[in-house]
Amino acid sequence: MEGGVPEADISAFRECLSLSWKNPYVLRLAFSAGIGGLLFGYDTGVISGALLYIRDDFKEVDRKTWLQEAIVSMALAGAIIGAAIGGWMNDRFGRRISIITADTLFFIGAAIMAAATSPAILIVGRVFVGLGVGMASMASPLYISEASPTRVRGALVSLNSFLITGGQFLSYLINLAFTKAPGTWRWMLGVAAAPAIIQVVLMFSLPESPRWLFRKGREEEGKAILRKIYSADEVEAEIDALKESVAMEMKDAESSEKISIIKLLKTTSVRRGLYAGVGLQIFQQFVGINTVMYYSPAIVQLAGFASNRTALLLSLITAGLNAFGSILSIYFIDKTGRKKLALISLCGVVLSLALLTATFRETETHSPMISQAETLSFNNTCPSFSTAVNPQAWDCMKCLKSSPQCGFCASESNKLLPGACLISSDTTKNQCGNGHRAWYTRGCPSKTGWVALIGLALYIISFSPGMGTVPWVVNSEIYPLRYRGVCGGIASTAVWVSNLIVSQSFLSMTEAIGTAWTFMVFGIVAVIAIFFVLIFVPETMGVPMEEVEKMLEERAVQFKFWEKEKRNDYQKT
């Protein structure tokens, strides 16, 4: 799942760099809270590599696709609950306590997963981690936003998003580091407890959000913190501005208690804003991004790269590109515009998914044949092959699809030559490896597998700067102030639920219709998303909030891009 990046331009980053020398206290606040984003990203990435080794240790997981999907997606189910509880906790107990609670849950989850003796216990640990991720995904950026100087707020909050993608990249490095260690996946999942402990220690030494303190009537504590954050010539103005802002916020909160879903849908600008905002969040997930992040090593294996270590190494490239794309988005979001950036991103996603569809279709229809002589030489033939009516017509793909208990042992001289269809077990895998052959249980050897890697890389570099960012930015700009909290909550829930649906169904879809057609389905969704963005999503770059509301009231269809001249006029006023 991808994080949002608020507005931040190059000048903000330069000032942020200058601030690190003038007032390192502010950066300490931001980095300490940003560890929550790192944990969020780490969990997203680490399970993709750990799952390869969990399958080796728990054979029922290897044979039951729904168990693999449950291990991945139960963290998302926990995140939905964690986000809901986190919203209440943030208001009741403060941002700092919420972050510490999230870390505690994450630590408990990591410890349970590292010590798991069965898939059921592993799933329990995933739920705890999900609860922590859901809380942290709300509390960390909120704390940074409220404890940052106004002029560099966007840059510092965007640090949280960069740490999410950085956490994903780190998870692949950690996965790679522990491939040879005893316990492999237990270390991969358990090491996440370390940054959670570090953040707890750091947060105990940091103050509460000044905005929350002002809301709770603890103004003197809030003022003391603001005096550490702002320079002497700025602090009084900020204190006055915060007082006024909190007073308005409290007034809006009183009126928002009367808001109902019916009232939201009856308000034209809010209804159309929800269509655009929630629609973007749903399409963000349904074009398949988190299948790539959760299952990228498995996808690499489906492309014909058998080794777990090789799959992790190649998946590291996708994680690195994702982190690089999040940096690009910070620059382009205020240069290109939200709508144009989303459309450019989706066009790249469609092209990359078409390439993946073609590559996997080629792999599925031109896999190496099965040699009866090679198969019989191992004395542990796959039962389905033994009873086949026409075994001469069998190829590697048919062998793997015939039963989860079957695997393919490639020819010793050339992986693309006829190989053996055998019972999938550790004994068979070792026998195959002793003959210097490659053992396949997910995908088949292919001469075009490298093209799938290009497709994955193109997908990430297309998605990350645009659809990875634009939905979050648009949702922060498109709703009237009095409805922003409620509508933002609806949009966030839509993300987690959509993420859960896609993650829970991906492996089942690849088994039911094949990897190629699964990517084609994502491609069709991306094409629909292009038309959706063209028709329903307005351009909000540089447009004041009241003008966005007016724009939505006047037009149900948003074919028209917001004129650059008008944006410049608004920016001057």
PDB file of C-alpha atoms in Angstrom, residues 8 106 143 158-159 182 185 340 368 393 417 429 432 472 484 505 524 555 561:
ATOM      1  CA  ALA A   8       6.411  20.413  -1.010  1.00  0.00           C
ATOM      2  CA  PHE A 106       4.039  -3.645  16.270  1.00  0.00           C
ATOM      3  CA  TYR A 143       2.391  14.593  14.638  1.00  0.00           C
ATOM      4  CA  SER A 158       6.737  14.271   2.901  1.00  0.00           C
ATOM      5  CA  LEU A 159       9.695  12.801   4.817  1.00  0.00           C
ATOM      6  CA  PRO A 182      19.138 -20.179  10.263  1.00  0.00           C
ATOM      7  CA  TRP A 185      11.870 -15.635   7.747  1.00  0.00           C
ATOM      8  CA  LYS A 340      -2.094  15.522 -15.733  1.00  0.00           C
ATOM      9  CA  PRO A 368       9.736 -26.611 -21.554  1.00  0.00           C
ATOM     10  CA  ALA A 393       1.744 -33.379 -24.524  1.00  0.00           C
ATOM     11  CA  LEU A 417      15.058 -28.412 -22.791  1.00  0.00           C
ATOM     12  CA  LYS A 429      14.308 -30.470  -4.390  1.00  0.00           C
ATOM     13  CA  CYS A 432      17.241 -32.011  -8.356  1.00  0.00           C
ATOM     14  CA  TRP A 472      -3.693  11.482  -1.365  1.00  0.00           C
ATOM     15  CA  ARG A 484     -12.731  17.292   5.457  1.00  0.00           C
ATOM     16  CA  SER A 505      -7.445 -12.307  -4.274  1.00  0.00           C
ATOM     17  CA  ILE A 524      -8.317  -3.016 -18.112  1.00  0.00           C
ATOM     18  CA  ARG A 555     -19.686  21.076 -13.152  1.00  0.00           C
ATOM     19  CA  PHE A 561      -8.246  21.217 -17.111  1.00  0.00           C
TER      20      PHE A 561
END
